[in-house]
Structures are given as C-alpha cells and as structure tokens.
Short mmCIF file of C-alpha atoms in Angstrom, two decimals:
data_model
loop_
_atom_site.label_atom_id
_atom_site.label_comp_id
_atom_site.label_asym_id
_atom_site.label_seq_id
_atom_site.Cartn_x
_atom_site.Cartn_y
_atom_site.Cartn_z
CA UNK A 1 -16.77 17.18 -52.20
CA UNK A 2 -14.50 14.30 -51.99
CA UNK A 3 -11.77 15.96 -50.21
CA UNK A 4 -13.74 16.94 -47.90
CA UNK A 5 -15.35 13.34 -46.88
CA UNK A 6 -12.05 12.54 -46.66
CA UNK A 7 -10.72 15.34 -44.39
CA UNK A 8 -14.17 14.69 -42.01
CA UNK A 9 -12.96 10.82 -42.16
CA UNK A 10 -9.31 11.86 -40.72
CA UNK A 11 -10.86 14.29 -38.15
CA UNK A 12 -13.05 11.16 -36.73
CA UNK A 13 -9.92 9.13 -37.15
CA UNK A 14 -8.02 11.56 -35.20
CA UNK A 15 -10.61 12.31 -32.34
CA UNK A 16 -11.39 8.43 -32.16
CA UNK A 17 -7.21 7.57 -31.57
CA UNK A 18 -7.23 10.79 -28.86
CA UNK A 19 -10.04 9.20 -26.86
CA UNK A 20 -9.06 5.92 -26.82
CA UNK A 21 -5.71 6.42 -26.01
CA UNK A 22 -5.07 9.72 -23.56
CA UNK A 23 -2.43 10.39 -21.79
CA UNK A 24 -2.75 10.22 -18.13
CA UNK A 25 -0.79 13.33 -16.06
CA UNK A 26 -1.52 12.19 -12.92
CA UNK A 27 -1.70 9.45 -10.77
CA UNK A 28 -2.04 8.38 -7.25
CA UNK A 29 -0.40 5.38 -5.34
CA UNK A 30 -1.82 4.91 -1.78
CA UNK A 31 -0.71 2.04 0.55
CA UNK A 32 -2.59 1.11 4.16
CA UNK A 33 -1.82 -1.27 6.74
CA UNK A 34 -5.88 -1.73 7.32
CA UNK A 35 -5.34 -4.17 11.14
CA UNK A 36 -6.91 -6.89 10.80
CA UNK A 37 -9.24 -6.74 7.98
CA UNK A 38 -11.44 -10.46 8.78
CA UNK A 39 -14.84 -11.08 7.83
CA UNK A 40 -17.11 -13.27 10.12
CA UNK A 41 -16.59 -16.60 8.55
CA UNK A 42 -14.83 -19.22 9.95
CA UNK A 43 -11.80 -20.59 7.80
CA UNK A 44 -10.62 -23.79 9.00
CA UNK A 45 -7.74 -23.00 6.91
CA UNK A 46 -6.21 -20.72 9.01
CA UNK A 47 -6.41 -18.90 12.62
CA UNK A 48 -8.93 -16.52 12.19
CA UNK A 49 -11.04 -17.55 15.52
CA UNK A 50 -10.11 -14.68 17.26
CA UNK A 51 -12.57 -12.17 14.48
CA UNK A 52 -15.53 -14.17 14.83
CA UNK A 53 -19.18 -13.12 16.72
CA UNK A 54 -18.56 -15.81 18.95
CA UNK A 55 -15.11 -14.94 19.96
CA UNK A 56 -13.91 -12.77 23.05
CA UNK A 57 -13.82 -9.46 20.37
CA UNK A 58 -17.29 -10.18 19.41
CA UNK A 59 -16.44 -9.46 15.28
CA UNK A 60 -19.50 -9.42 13.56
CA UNK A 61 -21.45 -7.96 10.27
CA UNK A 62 -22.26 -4.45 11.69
CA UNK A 63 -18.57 -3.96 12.70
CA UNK A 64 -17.09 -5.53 9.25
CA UNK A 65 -19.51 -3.15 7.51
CA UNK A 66 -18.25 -0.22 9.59
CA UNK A 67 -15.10 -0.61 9.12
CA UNK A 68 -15.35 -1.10 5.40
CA UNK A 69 -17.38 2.17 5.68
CA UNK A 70 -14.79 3.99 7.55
CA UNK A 71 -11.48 2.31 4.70
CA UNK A 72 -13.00 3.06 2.24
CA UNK A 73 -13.72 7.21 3.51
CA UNK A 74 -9.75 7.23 3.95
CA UNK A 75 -8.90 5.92 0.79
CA UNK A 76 -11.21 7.94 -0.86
CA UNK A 77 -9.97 10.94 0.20
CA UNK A 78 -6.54 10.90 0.10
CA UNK A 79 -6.48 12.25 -3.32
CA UNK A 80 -8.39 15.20 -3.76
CA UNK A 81 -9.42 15.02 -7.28
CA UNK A 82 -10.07 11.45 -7.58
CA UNK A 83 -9.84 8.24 -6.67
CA UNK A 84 -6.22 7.08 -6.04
CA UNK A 85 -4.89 4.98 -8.87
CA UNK A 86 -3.11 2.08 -7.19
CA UNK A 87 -3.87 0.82 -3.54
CA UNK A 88 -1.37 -1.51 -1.95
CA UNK A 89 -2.78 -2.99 1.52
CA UNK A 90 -2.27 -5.18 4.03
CA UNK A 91 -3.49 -7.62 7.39
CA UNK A 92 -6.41 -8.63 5.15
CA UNK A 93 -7.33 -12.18 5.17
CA UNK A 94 -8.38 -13.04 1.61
CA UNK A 95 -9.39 -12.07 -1.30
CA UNK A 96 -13.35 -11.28 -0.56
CA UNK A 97 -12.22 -8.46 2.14
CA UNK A 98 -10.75 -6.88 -0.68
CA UNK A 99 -13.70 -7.16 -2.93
CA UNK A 100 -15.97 -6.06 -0.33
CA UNK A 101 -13.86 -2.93 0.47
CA UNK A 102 -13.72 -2.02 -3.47
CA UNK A 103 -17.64 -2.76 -3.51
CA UNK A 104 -18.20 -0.42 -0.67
CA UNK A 105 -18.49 3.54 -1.27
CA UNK A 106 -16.76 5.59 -1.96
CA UNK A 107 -14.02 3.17 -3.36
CA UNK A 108 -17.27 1.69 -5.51
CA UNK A 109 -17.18 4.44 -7.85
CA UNK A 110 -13.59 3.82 -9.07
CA UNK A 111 -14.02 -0.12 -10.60
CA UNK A 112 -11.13 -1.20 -9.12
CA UNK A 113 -9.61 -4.91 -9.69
CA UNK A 114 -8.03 -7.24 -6.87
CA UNK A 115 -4.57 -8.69 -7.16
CA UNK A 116 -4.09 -10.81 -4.04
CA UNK A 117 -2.35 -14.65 -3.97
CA UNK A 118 -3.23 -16.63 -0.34
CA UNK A 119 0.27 -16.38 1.62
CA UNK A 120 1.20 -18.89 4.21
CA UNK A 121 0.88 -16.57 7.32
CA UNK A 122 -0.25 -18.65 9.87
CA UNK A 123 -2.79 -15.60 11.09
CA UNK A 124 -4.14 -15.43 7.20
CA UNK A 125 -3.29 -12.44 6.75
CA UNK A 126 -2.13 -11.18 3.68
CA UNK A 127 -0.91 -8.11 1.30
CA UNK A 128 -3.04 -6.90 -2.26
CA UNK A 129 -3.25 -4.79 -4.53
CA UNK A 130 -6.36 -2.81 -5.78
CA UNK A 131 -6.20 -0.84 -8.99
CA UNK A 132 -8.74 1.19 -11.27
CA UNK A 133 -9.51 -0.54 -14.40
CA UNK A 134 -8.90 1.47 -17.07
CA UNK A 135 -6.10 3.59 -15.75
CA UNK A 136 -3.66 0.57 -14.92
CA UNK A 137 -3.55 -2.69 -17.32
CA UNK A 138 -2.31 -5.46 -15.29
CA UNK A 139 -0.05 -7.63 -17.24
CA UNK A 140 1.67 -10.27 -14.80
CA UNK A 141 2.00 -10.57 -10.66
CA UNK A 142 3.67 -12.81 -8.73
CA UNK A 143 4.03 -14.33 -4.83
CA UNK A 144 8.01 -13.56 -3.98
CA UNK A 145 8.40 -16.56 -1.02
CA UNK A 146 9.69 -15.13 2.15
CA UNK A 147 11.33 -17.68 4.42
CA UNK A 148 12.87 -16.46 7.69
CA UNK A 149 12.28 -20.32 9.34
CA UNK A 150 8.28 -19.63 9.50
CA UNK A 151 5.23 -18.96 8.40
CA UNK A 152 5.11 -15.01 6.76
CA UNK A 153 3.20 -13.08 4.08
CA UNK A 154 4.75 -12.81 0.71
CA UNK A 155 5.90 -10.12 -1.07
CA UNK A 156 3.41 -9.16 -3.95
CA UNK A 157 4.98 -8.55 -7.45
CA UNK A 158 2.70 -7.00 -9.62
CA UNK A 159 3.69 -5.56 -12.82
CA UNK A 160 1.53 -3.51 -14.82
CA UNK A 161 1.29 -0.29 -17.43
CA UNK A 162 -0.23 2.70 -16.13
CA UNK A 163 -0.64 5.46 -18.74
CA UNK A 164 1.93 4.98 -20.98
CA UNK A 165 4.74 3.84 -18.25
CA UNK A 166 5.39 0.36 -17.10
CA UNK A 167 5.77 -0.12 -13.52
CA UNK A 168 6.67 -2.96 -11.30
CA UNK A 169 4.66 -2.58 -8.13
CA UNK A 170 6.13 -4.33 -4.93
CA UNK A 171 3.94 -4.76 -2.09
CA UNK A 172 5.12 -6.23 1.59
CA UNK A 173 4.44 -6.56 5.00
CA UNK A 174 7.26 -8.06 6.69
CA UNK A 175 7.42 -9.91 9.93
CA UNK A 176 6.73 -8.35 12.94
CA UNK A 177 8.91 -6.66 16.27
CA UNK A 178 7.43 -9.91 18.53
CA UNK A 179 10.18 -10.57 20.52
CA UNK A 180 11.99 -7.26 21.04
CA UNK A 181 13.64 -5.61 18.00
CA UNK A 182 17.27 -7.01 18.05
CA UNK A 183 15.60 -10.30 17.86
CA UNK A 184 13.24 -10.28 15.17
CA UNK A 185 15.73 -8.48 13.25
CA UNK A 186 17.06 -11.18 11.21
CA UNK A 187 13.20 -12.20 9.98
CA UNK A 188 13.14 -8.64 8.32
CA UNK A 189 16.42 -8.83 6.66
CA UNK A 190 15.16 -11.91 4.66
CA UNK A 191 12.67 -10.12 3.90
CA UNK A 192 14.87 -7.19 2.25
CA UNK A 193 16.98 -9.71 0.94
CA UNK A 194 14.20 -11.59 -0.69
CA UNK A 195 13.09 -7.97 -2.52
CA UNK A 196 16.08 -7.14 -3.02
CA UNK A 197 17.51 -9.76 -5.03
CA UNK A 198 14.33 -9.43 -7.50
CA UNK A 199 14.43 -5.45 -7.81
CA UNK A 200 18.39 -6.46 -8.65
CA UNK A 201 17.33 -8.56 -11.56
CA UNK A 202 14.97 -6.00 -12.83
CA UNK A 203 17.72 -2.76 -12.53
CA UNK A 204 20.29 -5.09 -14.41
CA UNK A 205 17.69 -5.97 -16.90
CA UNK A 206 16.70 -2.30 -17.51
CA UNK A 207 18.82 0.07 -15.23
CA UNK A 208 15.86 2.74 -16.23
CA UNK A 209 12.80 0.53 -15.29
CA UNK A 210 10.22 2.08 -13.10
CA UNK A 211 10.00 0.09 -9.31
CA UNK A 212 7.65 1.58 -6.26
CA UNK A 213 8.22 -0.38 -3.36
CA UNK A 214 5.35 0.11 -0.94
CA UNK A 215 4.51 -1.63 2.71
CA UNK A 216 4.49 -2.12 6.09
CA UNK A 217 8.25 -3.22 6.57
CA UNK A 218 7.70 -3.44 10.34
CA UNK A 219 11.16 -1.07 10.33
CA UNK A 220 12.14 2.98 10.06
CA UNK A 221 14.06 3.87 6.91
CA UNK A 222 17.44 4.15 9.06
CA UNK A 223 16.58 0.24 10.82
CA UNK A 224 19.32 -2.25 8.80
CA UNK A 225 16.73 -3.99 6.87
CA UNK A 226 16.10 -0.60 4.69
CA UNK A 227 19.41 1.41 5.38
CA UNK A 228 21.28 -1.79 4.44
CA UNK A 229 19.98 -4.77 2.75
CA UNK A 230 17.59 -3.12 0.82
CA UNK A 231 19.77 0.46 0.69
CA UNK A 232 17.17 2.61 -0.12
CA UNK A 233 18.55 6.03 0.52
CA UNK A 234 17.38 9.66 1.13
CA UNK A 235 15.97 11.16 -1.83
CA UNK A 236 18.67 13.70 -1.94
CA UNK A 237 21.17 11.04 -2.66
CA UNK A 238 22.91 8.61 -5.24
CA UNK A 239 21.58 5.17 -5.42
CA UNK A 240 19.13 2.98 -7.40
CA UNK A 241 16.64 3.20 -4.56
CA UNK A 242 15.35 5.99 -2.72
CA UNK A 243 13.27 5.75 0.33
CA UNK A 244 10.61 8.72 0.02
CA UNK A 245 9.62 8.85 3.72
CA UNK A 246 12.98 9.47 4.82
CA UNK A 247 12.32 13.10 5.00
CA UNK A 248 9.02 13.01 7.39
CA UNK A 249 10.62 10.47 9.43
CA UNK A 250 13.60 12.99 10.06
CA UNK A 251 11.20 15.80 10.85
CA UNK A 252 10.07 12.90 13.70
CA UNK A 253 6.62 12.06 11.98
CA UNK A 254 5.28 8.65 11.40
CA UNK A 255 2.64 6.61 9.87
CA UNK A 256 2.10 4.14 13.62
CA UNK A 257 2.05 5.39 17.18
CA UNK A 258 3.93 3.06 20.01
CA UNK A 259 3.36 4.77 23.76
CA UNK A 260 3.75 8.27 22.49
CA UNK A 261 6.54 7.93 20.23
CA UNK A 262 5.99 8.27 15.78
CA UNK A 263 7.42 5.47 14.07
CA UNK A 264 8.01 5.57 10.37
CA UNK A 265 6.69 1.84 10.23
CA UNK A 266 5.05 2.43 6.79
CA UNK A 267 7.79 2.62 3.93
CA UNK A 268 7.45 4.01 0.29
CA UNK A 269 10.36 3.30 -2.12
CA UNK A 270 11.20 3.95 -5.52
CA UNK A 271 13.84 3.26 -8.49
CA UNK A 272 15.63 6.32 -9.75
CA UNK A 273 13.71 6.88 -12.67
CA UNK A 274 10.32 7.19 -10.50
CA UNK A 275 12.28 9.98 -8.37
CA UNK A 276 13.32 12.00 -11.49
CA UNK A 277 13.35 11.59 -15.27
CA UNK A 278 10.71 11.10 -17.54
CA UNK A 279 7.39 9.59 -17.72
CA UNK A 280 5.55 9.20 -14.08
CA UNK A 281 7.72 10.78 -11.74
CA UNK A 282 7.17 11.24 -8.16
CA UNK A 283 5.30 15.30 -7.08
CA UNK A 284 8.20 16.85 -5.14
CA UNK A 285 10.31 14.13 -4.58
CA UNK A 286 8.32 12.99 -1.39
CA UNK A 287 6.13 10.18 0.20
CA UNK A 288 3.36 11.35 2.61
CA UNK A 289 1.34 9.84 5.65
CA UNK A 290 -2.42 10.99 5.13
CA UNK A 291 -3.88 11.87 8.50
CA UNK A 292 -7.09 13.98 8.99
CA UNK A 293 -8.36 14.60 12.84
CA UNK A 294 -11.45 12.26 11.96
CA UNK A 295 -8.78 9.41 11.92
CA UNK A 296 -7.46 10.28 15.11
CA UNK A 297 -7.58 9.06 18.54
CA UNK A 298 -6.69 11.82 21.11
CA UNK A 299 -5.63 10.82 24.71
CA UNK A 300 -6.46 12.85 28.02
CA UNK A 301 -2.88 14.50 27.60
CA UNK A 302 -3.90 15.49 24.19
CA UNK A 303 -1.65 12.82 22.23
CA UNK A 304 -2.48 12.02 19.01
CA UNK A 305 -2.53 8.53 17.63
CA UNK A 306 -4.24 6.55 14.68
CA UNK A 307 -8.04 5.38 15.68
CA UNK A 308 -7.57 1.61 15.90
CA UNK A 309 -10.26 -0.76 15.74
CA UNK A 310 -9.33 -2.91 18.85
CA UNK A 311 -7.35 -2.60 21.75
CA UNK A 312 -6.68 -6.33 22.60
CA UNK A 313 -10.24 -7.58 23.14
CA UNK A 314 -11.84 -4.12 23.52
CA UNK A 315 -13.24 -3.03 20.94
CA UNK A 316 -12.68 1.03 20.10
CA UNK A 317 -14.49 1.26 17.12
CA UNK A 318 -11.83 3.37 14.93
CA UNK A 319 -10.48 2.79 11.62
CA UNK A 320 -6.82 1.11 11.82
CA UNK A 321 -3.71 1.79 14.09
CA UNK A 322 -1.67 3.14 11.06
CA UNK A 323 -2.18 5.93 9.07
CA UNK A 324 -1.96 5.74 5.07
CA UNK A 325 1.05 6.47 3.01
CA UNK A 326 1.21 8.05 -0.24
CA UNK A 327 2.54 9.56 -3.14
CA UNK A 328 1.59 10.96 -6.66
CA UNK A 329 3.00 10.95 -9.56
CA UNK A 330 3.21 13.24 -11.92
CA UNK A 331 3.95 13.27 -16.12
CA UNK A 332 7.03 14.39 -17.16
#
C-alpha cells in the first residue's frame, strides 16, 4: 500500500513539472509599421496637432476605434493557429495606443504586455514591443540612443526567454527618405551603426546567442545601411546576420508601395543560430509580408497597394500603408 502512495505521489509530481513547464514548438514573431497610430489627446509634449478632431484630418474616437479594430484583425490573423507570440511595431505615439490595441479584439484574447520607452522623435512617434504573457518572460529592455544630428526614435532592446530559448529582440524604425535618398542616407547608417555595435557586443559575448532584428529601416536589404553597416546577408550565405526578406525582395515583392513600385522597406534579421541550429529556429529559412485582399487598396489600373489610413489630409479609411512582416519559428 505504501509503494503505491508513493508511486501516485511521483505521477502527480511528474504531471505537475510537465504542466508547469512545457515546451513550446512554435512561435510567431510579427512586426507592423501601423502609420500613425495617435489617439485624440493633445500632448503638449510633442507635435501631435495634426491627429486631433479639431485638426485639418479631423482624427477622432470613431476613427481611433476603427483603426484599432482593423490592427488588431491583421495581427490576429497572421498566424493561423494562434495569436502571434511577439509583436514589434511602430509610428505609435505612446504607450496607451499600445494598450488600447492589445485591449481591443482579437489581440484581447492573447494577454499581451507592452514594452515601449518615450523616444525623442520630435513627431512622438515611437517603436514597442507587445508580447503574450506566459509564452515570453521579459527579463531586461533597453532605449539604444540614435543620434544622426536630430531628433529620431530609438532602437528598442528587449531581451527576454521564450520557451526555453533566450532571445534578444531588436526593434527600429529608422529615419526617414525626406530629402531624396542619397541625402538622408547618412541618418540611416547611424542608425545601423548604432545596432550594430550592440548586436557586436552580444555575438562576442556568446557567438551562439539568439538576435531577431525586426523594423521599418526606411531601406531595401541591398541599400548600404543593411548590405553594409549592418551586413546582414542572404540567408543562403556566411555571416553572423542574415536578412530573411532578401529572398521576396529579389522575387520584386515588398512590404510598402511608392507610385507603383514594391519596396522591401520592412526588414527582418536574424543571428545565425535563429537561421539554423537548435532551439527556435526560423520555418524555412524565410521572412514573409502578410497581405490578404481585405488589406488592399486597388487602383483603376488594377494596382495593388496597402489600404492606408490617410492620404495627406484625406482621410481613406484603410488600415496602414505597409503591410506586416513575419516569421515563425520553429523547435529544433
């Protein structure tokens, strides 16, 4: 009789460890340039004047709740199964747009946390970083100061254990193409430099640790900032960092749409031991841009573009003038 109470005690033992502990096989890492995510409060703090009901665009609570509606349907169904993991985003402008997007269904259903520091971008807007509680544990993050002689968002270090691995999460948006591209050039290459010299520091701390780079970089993965001072290469190749969109973009897709032409604008970048080894490793070897035709805007020539919210002051009533990026990851 003993030896059997004390079998029955292992077995609860045993169950108990297996379902507090399982081990995850998948996950999902989605990042979206959302444009212009504001809510309709007036921040003295920053320009934000332009996304208010009194303004020229006319921003007010039934649009923000619309287009919360209509993030949060992407997001939610970029990964078939459930709700993606790890969301990297940016143009928000603080921390409650992110709140209220993770409070707003479906994206409710997944309990998702905020990560998000106020950068000094002179329009507000910032990067963050939503992930499901319970499937990631959050264990430091960071601003990364980006300094190209102005006001621009910071890079958002977040490090973190999902499952069993330990990832460093790295999301940007770096400045923008105002000006023509030659000149705005040297903004973006601080802005690899700046990531660059952390994700160095990391590698030569661990050469195996586990990096996804994810953003709005504002450049294609052959433009100098990515080919170069970042040198994230084709997956196919040899080097520390691999750009996972470099594929797509050479088959001419693209996550943004300027005058008819796909531009690979939305990056997705990884250390070698995402890419292949063991642990999370990335499905296939491949970032993808998640487009569906209800995200689409389709001209009178039939060209297809994302569904933007404004155009200028007109208001169009679509989602966001990128499309998502993704990839999943698989256990190895």
């Amino acid at each position: 009789m003993k030896s059997k109470l004390i079998l029955l005690a292992l077995l609860v033992l045993i169950l108990g460890a297996c379902k507090q502990d399982p081990l995850k096989k998948q996950a999902t890492v989605v990042f979206y340039n959302v444009e212009n995510l504001f809510d309709t409060i007036n921040d003295p703090a920053i320009n934000d004047e332009e996304f208010l009901p009194e303004a020229e665009k006319k921003w007010n609570s039934e649009r923000y709740a619309k287009k919360l509606a209509d993030l949060s349907r992407v997001l939610g169904a970029v990964s078939l199964e459930e709700l993606p993991e790890i969301i990297g985003l940016c143009e928000v402008e603080n921390r409650q747009v992110v709140e209220d997007l993770a409070a707003t269904a479906p994206l409710a259903q997944g309990n998702y946390q905020t990560v998000h520091i106020d950068s000094p971008d002179k329009r507000g807007i910032d990067v963050a970083l939503l992930f499901r509680k319970g499937e990631f544990k959050l264990i430091h993050h960071e601003a990364l100061l980006v300094d190209p002689g102005f006001e621009t968002r910071d890079i958002l270090h977040v490090y973190g254990k999902l499952g069993k691995d330990k990832i460093h999460l790295f999301v940007n948006h770096w400045p923008s193409r105002w000006g023509g591209l030659a000149k705005s050039q040297p903004n973006r290459l601080v802005a690899a430099e700046t990531l660059k010299t952390k994700v160095d520091e990391l590698l030569a701390d661990d050469p195996k640790a586990k990096i996804i780079i994810m953003g709005d970089m504002n450049d294609e993965p052959d433009n100098k900032s990515l080919a170069e001072a970042l040198n994230a290469q084709a997956p196919n190749s040899k080097a520390e960092l691999y750009n996972l969109m470099i594929p797509l973009d050479e088959q001419h897709k693209g996550s943004y749409n300027y005058r008819g032409n796909w531009n690979m604008l939305d990056n997705l970048v990884v250390s070698a031991s995402v890419l292949r080894g063991k642990g999370f490793v990335v499905t296939d070897q491949l970032g993808q841009v998640f487009q569906q035709e209800w995200m689409e805007y389709r001209n009178k020539k039939g060209q297809v573009s994302p569904n933007r919210t404004y155009g200028g002051p007109n208001y169009y009533g679509g989602i966001s003038d990128h499309f998502p990026v993704y990839l999943q990851l698989n256990w190895q």
